[in-house]
Short mmCIF file of C-alpha atoms in Angstrom, two decimals:
data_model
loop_
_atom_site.label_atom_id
_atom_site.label_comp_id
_atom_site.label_asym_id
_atom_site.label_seq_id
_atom_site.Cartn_x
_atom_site.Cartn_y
_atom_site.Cartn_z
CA UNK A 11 0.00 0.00 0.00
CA UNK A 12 1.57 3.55 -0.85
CA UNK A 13 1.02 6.45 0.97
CA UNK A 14 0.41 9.76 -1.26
CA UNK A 15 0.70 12.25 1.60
CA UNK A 16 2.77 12.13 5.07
CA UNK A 17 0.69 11.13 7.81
CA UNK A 18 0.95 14.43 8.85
CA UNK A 19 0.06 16.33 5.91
CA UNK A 20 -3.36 13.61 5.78
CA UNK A 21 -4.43 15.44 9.05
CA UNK A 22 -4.24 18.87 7.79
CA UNK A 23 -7.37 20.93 7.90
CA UNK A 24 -9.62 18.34 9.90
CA UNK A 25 -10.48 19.07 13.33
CA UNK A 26 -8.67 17.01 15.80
CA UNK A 27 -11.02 17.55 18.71
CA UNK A 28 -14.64 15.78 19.03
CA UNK A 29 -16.26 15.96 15.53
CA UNK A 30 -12.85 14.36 13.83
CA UNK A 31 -13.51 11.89 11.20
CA UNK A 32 -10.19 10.17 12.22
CA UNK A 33 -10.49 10.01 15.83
CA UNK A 34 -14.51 8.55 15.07
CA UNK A 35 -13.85 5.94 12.89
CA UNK A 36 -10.34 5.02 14.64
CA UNK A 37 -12.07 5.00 18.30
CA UNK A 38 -14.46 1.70 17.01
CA UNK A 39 -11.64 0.43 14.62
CA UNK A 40 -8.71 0.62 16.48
CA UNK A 41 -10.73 -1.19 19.69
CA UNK A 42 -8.96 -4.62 20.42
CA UNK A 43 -10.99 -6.69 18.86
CA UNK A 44 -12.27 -5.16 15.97
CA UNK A 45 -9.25 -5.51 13.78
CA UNK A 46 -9.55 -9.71 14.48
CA UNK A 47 -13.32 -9.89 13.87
CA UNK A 48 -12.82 -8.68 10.65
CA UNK A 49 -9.74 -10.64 9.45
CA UNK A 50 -11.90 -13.68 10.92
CA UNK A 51 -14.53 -12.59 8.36
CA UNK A 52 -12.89 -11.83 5.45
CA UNK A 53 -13.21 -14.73 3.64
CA UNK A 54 -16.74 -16.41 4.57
CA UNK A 55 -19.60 -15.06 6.72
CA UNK A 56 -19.56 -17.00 10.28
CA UNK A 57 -21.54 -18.04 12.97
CA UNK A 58 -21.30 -16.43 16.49
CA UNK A 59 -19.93 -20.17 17.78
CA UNK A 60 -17.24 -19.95 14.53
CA UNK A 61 -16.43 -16.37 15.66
CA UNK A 62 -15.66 -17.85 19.22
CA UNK A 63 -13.65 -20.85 17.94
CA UNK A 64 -11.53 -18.17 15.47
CA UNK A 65 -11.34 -15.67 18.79
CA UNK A 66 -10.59 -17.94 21.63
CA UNK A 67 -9.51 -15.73 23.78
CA UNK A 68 -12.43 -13.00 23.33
CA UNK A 69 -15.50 -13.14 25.83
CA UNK A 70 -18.72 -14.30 25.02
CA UNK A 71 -19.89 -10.53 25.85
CA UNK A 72 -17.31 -8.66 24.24
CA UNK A 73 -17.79 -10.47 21.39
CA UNK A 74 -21.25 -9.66 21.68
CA UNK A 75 -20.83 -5.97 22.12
CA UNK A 76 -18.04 -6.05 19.49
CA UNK A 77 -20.32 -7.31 16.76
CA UNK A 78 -23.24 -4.72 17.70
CA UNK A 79 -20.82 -1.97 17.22
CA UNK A 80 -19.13 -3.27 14.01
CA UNK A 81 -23.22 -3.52 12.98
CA UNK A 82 -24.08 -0.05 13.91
CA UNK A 83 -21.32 1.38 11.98
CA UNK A 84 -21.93 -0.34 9.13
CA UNK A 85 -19.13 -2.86 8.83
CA UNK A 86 -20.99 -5.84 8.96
CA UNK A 87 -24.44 -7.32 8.96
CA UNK A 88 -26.12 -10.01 10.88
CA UNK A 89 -28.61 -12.59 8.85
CA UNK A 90 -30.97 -14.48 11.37
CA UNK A 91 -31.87 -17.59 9.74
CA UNK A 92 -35.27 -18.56 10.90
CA UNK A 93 -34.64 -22.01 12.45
CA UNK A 94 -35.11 -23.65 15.37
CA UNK A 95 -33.12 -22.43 17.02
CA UNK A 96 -32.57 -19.03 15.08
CA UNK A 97 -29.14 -19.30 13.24
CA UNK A 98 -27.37 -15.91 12.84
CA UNK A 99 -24.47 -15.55 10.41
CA UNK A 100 -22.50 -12.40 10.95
CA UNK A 101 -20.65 -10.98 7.20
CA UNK A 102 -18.74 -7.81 5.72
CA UNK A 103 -21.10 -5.15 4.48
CA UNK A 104 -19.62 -3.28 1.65
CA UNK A 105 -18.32 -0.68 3.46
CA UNK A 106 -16.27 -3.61 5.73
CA UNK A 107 -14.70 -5.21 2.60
CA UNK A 108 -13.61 -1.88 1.61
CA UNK A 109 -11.26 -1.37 4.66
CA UNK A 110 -9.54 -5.01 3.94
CA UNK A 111 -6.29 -3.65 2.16
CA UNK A 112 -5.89 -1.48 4.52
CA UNK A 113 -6.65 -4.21 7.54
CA UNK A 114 -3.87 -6.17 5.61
CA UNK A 115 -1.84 -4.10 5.30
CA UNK A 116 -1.58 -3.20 9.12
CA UNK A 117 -1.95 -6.65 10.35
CA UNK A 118 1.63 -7.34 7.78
CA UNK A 119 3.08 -4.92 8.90
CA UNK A 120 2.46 -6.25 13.05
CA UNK A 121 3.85 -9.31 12.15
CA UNK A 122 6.82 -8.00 10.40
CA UNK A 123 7.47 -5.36 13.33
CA UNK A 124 6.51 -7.56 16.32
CA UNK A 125 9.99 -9.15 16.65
CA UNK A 126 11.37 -5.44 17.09
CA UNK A 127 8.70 -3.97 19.24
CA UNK A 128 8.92 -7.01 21.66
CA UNK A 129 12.57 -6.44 21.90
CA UNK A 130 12.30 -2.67 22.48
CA UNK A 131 9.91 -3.67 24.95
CA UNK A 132 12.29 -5.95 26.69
CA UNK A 133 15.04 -3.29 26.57
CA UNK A 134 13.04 -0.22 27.94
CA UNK A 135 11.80 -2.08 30.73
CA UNK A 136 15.20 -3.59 31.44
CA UNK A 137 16.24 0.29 31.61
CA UNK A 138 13.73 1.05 33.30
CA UNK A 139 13.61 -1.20 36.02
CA UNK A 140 17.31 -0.52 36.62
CA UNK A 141 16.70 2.97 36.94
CA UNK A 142 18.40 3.87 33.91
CA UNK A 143 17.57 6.27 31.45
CA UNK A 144 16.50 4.43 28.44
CA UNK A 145 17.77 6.19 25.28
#
């Protein structure tokens, strides 16, 4: 993916308090979960009990509340299937399928960088927890 524009020069002219169209879309995208949700989904709609199995280590109630948000900003839909009992199917709307390259992109990029950021992690808090300044 090839950015046109410095991040920087992306925010100019937007309002970086409340109303920010960054800071809205990035407070429901950015949340823990959502990012893995959607990678789960990317290739098939699944079932709440498939979501689980991808996501073991997500609560039955966050997952919950993590689906009802992805819903209400239009990133997926949920199909009730009228059986007994009802089947729901959870999929990318449009508007979720659109953000994949970009999803991709960022979840390459973690696992290229994690190696790095676990070992600047190591050496800050070894710094740190000798009382040394950690340059």
């Amino acid at each position: 993916m090839v950015m046109l524009l410095p991040p920087a020069e992306l925010l100019v002219g937007l309002d970086l308090q409340a109303e920010c169209p960054v800071r809205d879309v990035l407070d429901h995208v950015a949340a823990k979960w959502t990012t893995l949700i959607l990678a789960s989904l990317a290739d098939r709609p699944l079932r709440f009990g498939e979501l689980r199995r991808a996501l073991p280590d997500i609560s039955k109630r966050m997952l919950t509340q993590s689906l009802r948000d992805l819903e209400r900003d239009g990133l997926l839909t949920r199909h009730v299937y009228p059986t007994k009992p009802p089947s729901v199917e959870y999929r990318l709307s449009p508007l979720g399928e659109s953000m994949l390259p970009a999803l991709g992109a960022l979840i390459e990029w973690a696992k290229q960088a994690h190696p790095r950021i676990r070992e600047a992690r190591a050496t800050y808090d070894k710094a740190s927890a000798s009382g040394q300044a950690v340059v």
